[in-house]
XYZ file of C-alpha atoms in Angstrom:
393
model
C -3.014 -22.819 -25.245
C -3.855 -22.087 -21.631
C -7.115 -20.262 -21.030
C -7.301 -16.574 -20.090
C -9.682 -15.029 -17.632
C -11.603 -12.330 -19.436
C -11.810 -8.791 -17.874
C -15.533 -8.901 -17.356
C -17.218 -7.625 -14.180
C -19.307 -10.734 -13.408
C -20.267 -12.824 -10.422
C -18.562 -15.903 -11.945
C -15.284 -15.597 -13.901
C -15.295 -16.229 -17.624
C -12.418 -18.411 -18.823
C -11.691 -18.297 -22.593
C -9.711 -20.479 -24.989
C -10.651 -18.245 -27.936
C -7.239 -16.498 -28.078
C -8.782 -13.157 -28.857
C -10.995 -10.493 -27.287
C -14.724 -11.015 -27.623
C -16.744 -8.646 -29.727
C -19.163 -6.227 -28.032
C -22.223 -8.453 -28.378
C -20.267 -11.606 -27.500
C -18.932 -9.964 -24.345
C -22.447 -8.875 -23.373
C -23.763 -12.397 -23.823
C -20.927 -13.879 -21.758
C -21.485 -11.215 -19.053
C -25.194 -11.976 -18.881
C -24.676 -15.683 -18.403
C -21.834 -15.345 -15.915
C -23.938 -12.958 -13.830
C -26.682 -15.493 -13.140
C -26.852 -16.463 -9.460
C -26.901 -20.198 -10.016
C -23.857 -20.446 -12.268
C -21.265 -22.690 -10.731
C -17.533 -21.729 -10.401
C -16.988 -20.158 -13.823
C -18.113 -20.113 -17.502
C -15.787 -21.707 -20.067
C -15.624 -20.439 -23.633
C -14.201 -22.752 -26.363
C -11.891 -21.661 -29.232
C -14.829 -21.588 -31.709
C -17.009 -19.312 -29.554
C -19.450 -17.040 -31.341
C -22.878 -15.433 -30.963
C -25.860 -17.655 -30.132
C -29.245 -17.067 -28.537
C -29.181 -16.390 -24.806
C -25.780 -18.063 -24.429
C -22.733 -18.114 -26.713
C -22.239 -21.023 -29.097
C -19.043 -22.616 -27.918
C -19.788 -22.119 -24.215
C -19.811 -24.573 -21.277
C -22.014 -23.506 -18.356
C -22.276 -25.525 -15.109
C -25.228 -24.638 -12.918
C -26.436 -25.562 -9.442
C -30.148 -26.363 -8.929
C -31.297 -24.725 -12.160
C -31.112 -25.021 -15.906
C -31.641 -22.598 -18.830
C -33.472 -24.206 -21.793
C -32.430 -21.611 -24.330
C -28.795 -22.138 -23.404
C -29.095 -25.730 -24.507
C -30.778 -24.487 -27.675
C -33.461 -25.749 -30.038
C -31.495 -28.525 -31.799
C -31.309 -30.688 -28.706
C -28.696 -33.381 -28.987
C -27.141 -32.056 -32.168
C -23.783 -33.805 -32.604
C -21.458 -35.914 -34.698
C -20.872 -39.563 -35.638
C -17.790 -41.037 -37.324
C -16.694 -44.503 -38.353
C -13.158 -45.538 -39.271
C -13.454 -48.165 -42.096
C -10.923 -50.776 -43.268
C -11.134 -49.302 -46.794
C -8.422 -47.172 -48.413
C -8.381 -44.195 -50.829
C -7.522 -46.368 -53.851
C -10.881 -48.201 -53.506
C -12.744 -44.858 -54.013
C -11.254 -44.211 -57.416
C -14.002 -43.252 -59.934
C -16.827 -43.886 -57.433
C -17.187 -40.557 -55.561
C -20.049 -39.057 -57.614
C -22.145 -42.175 -57.469
C -21.572 -42.603 -53.744
C -22.789 -39.013 -53.232
C -25.904 -39.555 -55.398
C -26.672 -42.818 -53.511
C -26.360 -41.044 -50.147
C -28.709 -38.245 -51.319
C -31.173 -40.921 -52.460
C -31.077 -42.939 -49.261
C -30.927 -40.239 -46.621
C -33.485 -37.370 -46.739
C -32.068 -33.831 -46.301
C -33.505 -30.426 -45.516
C -37.203 -30.594 -44.643
C -37.651 -34.001 -46.311
C -38.360 -37.199 -44.396
C -38.512 -40.959 -45.015
C -41.503 -42.190 -47.016
C -41.445 -45.469 -45.130
C -40.473 -46.274 -41.511
C -37.889 -49.018 -41.297
C -37.921 -51.681 -38.635
C -34.795 -50.329 -37.000
C -36.687 -47.036 -36.371
C -39.969 -48.516 -35.235
C -38.089 -50.797 -32.764
C -36.419 -47.815 -31.000
C -37.334 -48.093 -27.348
C -37.730 -44.328 -27.002
C -41.172 -44.515 -28.622
C -42.530 -46.200 -25.506
C -42.013 -42.913 -23.564
C -43.457 -40.605 -26.239
C -46.820 -40.312 -24.476
C -45.009 -38.745 -21.478
C -43.536 -35.865 -23.530
C -44.908 -32.367 -23.528
C -48.665 -32.299 -24.339
C -48.120 -30.037 -27.298
C -46.038 -32.599 -29.235
C -48.490 -35.457 -28.878
C -49.560 -35.187 -32.503
C -46.021 -35.407 -33.769
C -45.088 -39.061 -33.229
C -45.729 -39.960 -36.855
C -43.573 -37.082 -38.100
C -40.842 -37.865 -35.643
C -40.836 -41.493 -36.800
C -40.511 -40.553 -40.422
C -37.739 -38.002 -39.660
C -35.574 -40.407 -37.730
C -32.823 -41.357 -40.159
C -32.872 -37.944 -41.898
C -30.219 -35.239 -41.936
C -32.024 -31.898 -41.680
C -30.601 -28.662 -43.058
C -28.294 -25.769 -42.225
C -24.805 -26.917 -41.389
C -25.706 -30.582 -41.106
C -23.746 -32.838 -43.473
C -22.646 -36.364 -44.411
C -19.033 -36.888 -45.532
C -16.658 -39.529 -46.849
C -13.187 -38.540 -45.582
C -9.591 -39.681 -45.801
C -7.077 -39.549 -43.030
C -3.407 -38.837 -43.407
C -2.776 -42.543 -43.993
C -5.397 -42.678 -46.785
C -7.875 -44.643 -44.628
C -11.556 -44.002 -45.409
C -13.754 -42.503 -42.677
C -17.482 -41.901 -42.656
C -18.765 -38.866 -40.835
C -22.091 -37.068 -40.268
C -23.558 -34.152 -38.310
C -27.201 -33.981 -37.254
C -29.589 -33.560 -34.289
C -33.122 -34.209 -33.027
C -34.909 -32.730 -36.070
C -38.352 -31.153 -35.767
C -39.445 -32.975 -32.595
C -36.395 -31.714 -30.680
C -36.955 -28.173 -31.915
C -40.633 -28.165 -30.949
C -39.894 -29.642 -27.482
C -37.253 -26.956 -26.869
C -39.575 -24.132 -28.019
C -42.406 -25.254 -25.813
C -40.224 -25.420 -22.727
C -38.509 -22.073 -23.497
C -41.908 -20.530 -23.742
C -42.856 -21.960 -20.324
C -39.631 -20.697 -18.723
C -40.292 -17.180 -20.098
C -43.876 -17.262 -18.820
C -42.744 -18.271 -15.361
C -40.116 -15.538 -15.297
C -42.745 -12.958 -16.316
C -45.208 -14.153 -13.625
C -42.421 -14.004 -11.021
C -41.337 -10.507 -12.130
C -37.822 -11.837 -12.550
C -35.241 -9.243 -13.619
C -33.151 -11.124 -16.181
C -30.402 -9.604 -18.265
C -31.871 -11.376 -21.304
C -35.318 -12.956 -21.644
C -33.679 -16.056 -23.194
C -31.981 -16.736 -19.820
C -35.297 -17.743 -18.279
C -34.711 -20.875 -16.322
C -36.266 -23.761 -14.397
C -35.450 -24.437 -10.767
C -34.667 -27.973 -9.600
C -37.501 -29.517 -7.597
C -40.281 -27.874 -9.627
C -42.635 -29.759 -11.983
C -41.417 -27.557 -14.863
C -37.855 -28.522 -14.234
C -38.746 -32.228 -14.094
C -40.773 -31.993 -17.303
C -37.987 -30.236 -19.224
C -35.315 -32.553 -17.969
C -37.340 -35.578 -19.012
C -38.011 -34.212 -22.461
C -34.399 -33.057 -22.871
C -33.055 -36.558 -22.194
C -35.589 -38.095 -24.591
C -34.657 -35.664 -27.371
C -30.968 -36.319 -26.774
C -31.647 -40.047 -27.104
C -33.560 -39.453 -30.309
C -30.655 -37.427 -31.741
C -28.107 -40.081 -30.875
C -30.191 -42.811 -32.418
C -30.928 -40.699 -35.481
C -27.202 -40.637 -36.242
C -27.054 -44.403 -35.639
C -29.824 -45.016 -38.238
C -28.188 -42.730 -40.827
C -24.735 -44.091 -40.260
C -25.996 -47.663 -40.847
C -27.522 -46.656 -44.214
C -24.439 -44.649 -45.096
C -22.232 -47.601 -44.240
C -24.313 -49.996 -46.403
C -23.855 -47.666 -49.384
C -20.091 -47.559 -48.975
C -19.928 -51.319 -48.443
C -21.816 -51.869 -51.697
C -19.452 -49.623 -53.629
C -16.158 -50.709 -52.022
C -16.757 -54.328 -50.917
C -19.527 -55.727 -53.091
C -22.009 -55.362 -50.189
C -19.951 -57.498 -47.781
C -20.432 -56.051 -44.257
C -17.366 -54.359 -42.858
C -15.962 -54.289 -39.360
C -15.548 -50.734 -38.058
C -12.088 -49.944 -36.691
C -13.438 -47.061 -34.486
C -16.896 -45.642 -33.891
C -17.616 -42.273 -32.315
C -21.076 -40.725 -31.581
C -21.109 -37.561 -29.514
C -23.386 -34.672 -28.736
C -22.331 -30.993 -28.820
C -25.651 -29.290 -27.955
C -26.952 -30.819 -24.700
C -26.991 -30.904 -20.942
C -26.135 -33.661 -18.435
C -25.770 -34.020 -14.712
C -22.086 -34.442 -13.927
C -19.615 -34.151 -11.059
C -17.084 -31.331 -11.212
C -14.876 -29.956 -8.443
C -16.416 -32.600 -6.181
C -20.003 -31.321 -6.618
C -22.966 -32.507 -8.668
C -23.912 -29.902 -11.296
C -25.883 -29.502 -14.482
C -23.443 -29.001 -17.380
C -24.806 -27.306 -20.551
C -22.540 -27.660 -23.539
C -23.799 -25.285 -26.227
C -21.565 -26.060 -29.167
C -19.014 -28.001 -27.131
C -18.000 -31.669 -26.873
C -17.338 -33.641 -23.681
C -13.628 -34.346 -23.452
C -12.922 -36.344 -20.352
C -9.712 -38.397 -20.380
C -10.066 -41.070 -23.038
C -13.358 -39.634 -24.375
C -13.354 -39.672 -28.170
C -14.722 -36.581 -29.887
C -15.191 -35.176 -33.386
C -14.258 -31.554 -34.337
C -15.252 -30.897 -37.963
C -13.920 -28.096 -40.086
C -16.077 -26.426 -42.711
C -16.992 -27.935 -46.107
C -13.545 -28.141 -47.822
C -11.411 -27.907 -44.662
C -9.823 -30.499 -42.350
C -11.680 -32.270 -39.554
C -10.322 -34.016 -36.472
C -10.979 -37.062 -34.386
C -9.733 -36.269 -30.854
C -9.292 -37.768 -27.415
C -9.990 -35.717 -24.340
C -7.484 -34.668 -21.765
C -9.953 -34.157 -18.949
C -9.138 -30.473 -18.350
C -11.097 -29.438 -15.191
C -11.109 -25.729 -16.123
C -13.131 -26.464 -19.268
C -15.447 -28.890 -17.357
C -13.743 -31.586 -19.441
C -14.931 -30.004 -22.772
C -13.544 -28.944 -26.147
C -14.700 -27.122 -29.281
C -17.352 -28.596 -31.543
C -16.076 -27.222 -34.872
C -14.583 -24.235 -36.578
C -17.264 -21.798 -35.499
C -18.880 -19.258 -37.786
C -16.879 -16.135 -38.684
C -19.857 -14.479 -40.398
C -23.625 -14.947 -40.490
C -25.310 -16.914 -43.254
C -26.754 -13.751 -44.799
C -23.416 -11.986 -44.759
C -21.745 -15.024 -46.304
C -24.233 -15.002 -49.161
C -23.525 -11.341 -49.798
C -19.757 -11.645 -49.446
C -18.989 -14.761 -51.475
C -19.759 -15.765 -55.039
C -20.367 -19.150 -56.693
C -16.847 -18.978 -58.074
C -15.544 -18.601 -54.549
C -17.503 -21.725 -53.508
C -16.126 -23.729 -56.400
C -12.569 -22.624 -55.630
C -12.811 -23.296 -51.856
C -14.328 -26.796 -52.316
C -11.884 -27.920 -55.018
C -11.307 -31.647 -54.833
C -14.507 -32.322 -52.955
C -17.441 -34.137 -54.568
C -20.334 -31.946 -53.390
C -23.003 -29.529 -54.461
C -21.460 -26.375 -55.988
C -24.500 -24.103 -56.317
C -25.825 -20.915 -54.809
C -27.919 -22.849 -52.258
C -24.851 -23.726 -50.199
C -22.839 -20.521 -50.402
C -23.662 -19.803 -46.727
C -21.674 -22.969 -45.838
C -18.523 -21.901 -47.756
C -15.287 -22.454 -45.820
C -14.518 -18.759 -45.805
C -17.612 -18.172 -43.599
C -15.975 -20.167 -40.790
C -12.990 -19.598 -38.505
C -9.716 -21.286 -39.587
C -9.911 -24.778 -38.067
C -6.114 -24.928 -37.600
C -6.205 -21.984 -35.203
C -9.192 -23.477 -33.268
C -7.216 -26.733 -32.813
C -4.060 -24.905 -31.761
C -6.019 -23.037 -29.059
C -7.135 -26.211 -27.380
C -3.968 -28.318 -27.220
C -4.530 -28.502 -23.425
C -8.081 -29.893 -23.931
C -7.599 -32.674 -26.485
C -5.037 -34.678 -28.419
C -5.534 -35.299 -32.142
C -6.097 -38.947 -32.993
C -6.767 -38.558 -36.704
C -6.737 -35.629 -39.190
C -9.384 -35.992 -41.945
C -10.140 -34.324 -45.288
C -13.448 -34.892 -46.988
C -13.695 -36.197 -50.544
C -17.469 -36.378 -50.597
C -19.804 -33.947 -48.845
C -23.621 -34.013 -48.796
C -25.132 -30.938 -47.274
C -28.511 -30.632 -45.537
C-alpha cells in the first residue's frame, strides 16, 4: 500500500505504512523523534511498527551530523540469516524431533554459551580490534568469544522451514549477544551524561545523541560497526553448525551447495546516500530493501515467513518491515494465553510447547499477512516459508 503522512505536528513529517492510526504512546514516540532538529527529510514507519525505547520499533530515521544510540537499541546488529537448501520435504520424514534435539545440543540458547571456542570463532578478524572498544568492555573478550555462535533468548530462534514448493530452508534470528548490549548501554549512558551537562531539553532522555566530529561520536560509531560485524558473523557461525546437522540427517553428512544465502541486519545504523545527501540511517526493526537487496521477514512461531527482494522505495529510505511486530507485551501475552492456546497455535511445528515460551505465541504478534500486504510497494516476495522445526532462545 502507499504510505500515509500522519497528522502529527512535527518538524519532519512522519510517513507510515502501518495502515492504522498509532496508539497514544506510539504517536508520542513518533512525535518526539520527528521533532529532533537533525532528523533528515522525514521519519518512515514500517507496517510492523510498535512501541520501543526512545524510538519506535519498525522505524527508519535518517539524520544529519548526529546519531541517537538508544534509537539503534541494545541488541546491535540483530538480524536474520536464511539458506535455501537442495533438500525437499520428503527427506525430513520422521527426522524432525531429532533435528531439533541436535540443534539444541549444538547451539547454546538463552544465557548459555559455548564450552569451547572453535577455530572459526578464534580466527574472526574482529578480535584484532577488541582492544580499541569502550574501556568498560575490556574484560569481556573471553565471554564474547564463548558467546559467538550462540542464539540468545527472547524472540531469537532457529527454524527448519518449507517453501510452497516443498523445498527445505534453514533460518535463524540473533544479534550481538552480551557484548553488543554492554557496548550499547555504555554509550547510551555517555550520551545521557553529555545531554545533562549541556542542559539539553530533550522530549525523551533516551533521545540523547552524539554529534558528528566529537570524540564521543567517533567512539560510538567505531563500536557500533564492530558489534554489527560481530552479530553478522555470529549468524554465520550458527548457520554453519545448523547446516552440518541438517546435512548429517538428510545427506549422510555430505556437504550441500546452498541455492540462496541471505544475512541481513534489522537493528543497526549505516552511512548511506538518500535524496542526493550523505546521512546516517538508523533502522530500528527494519531491513534494508534497495533494489535487488534480499531480505527476511519472519512471522511468529507457527506463522508464515517471507524471503523478499527490495524495490528501492525512496520514501522508506529503501527499507521494509523486519517481522510481524508485537501486538501485546510479553507479560500481557502470558496473562492472556494458556498452554492449550500455545499447543493449538503451533500445531504441526516441532518445537517446545511449554509455559516458558507462551510470550512468543503467534497470537501475541500482528497478522503477518497484513504486514506483507501493507508493504507491497517496498518489497516483492521471493519465497513463502512455513516452519516445521522451531528452536526458541
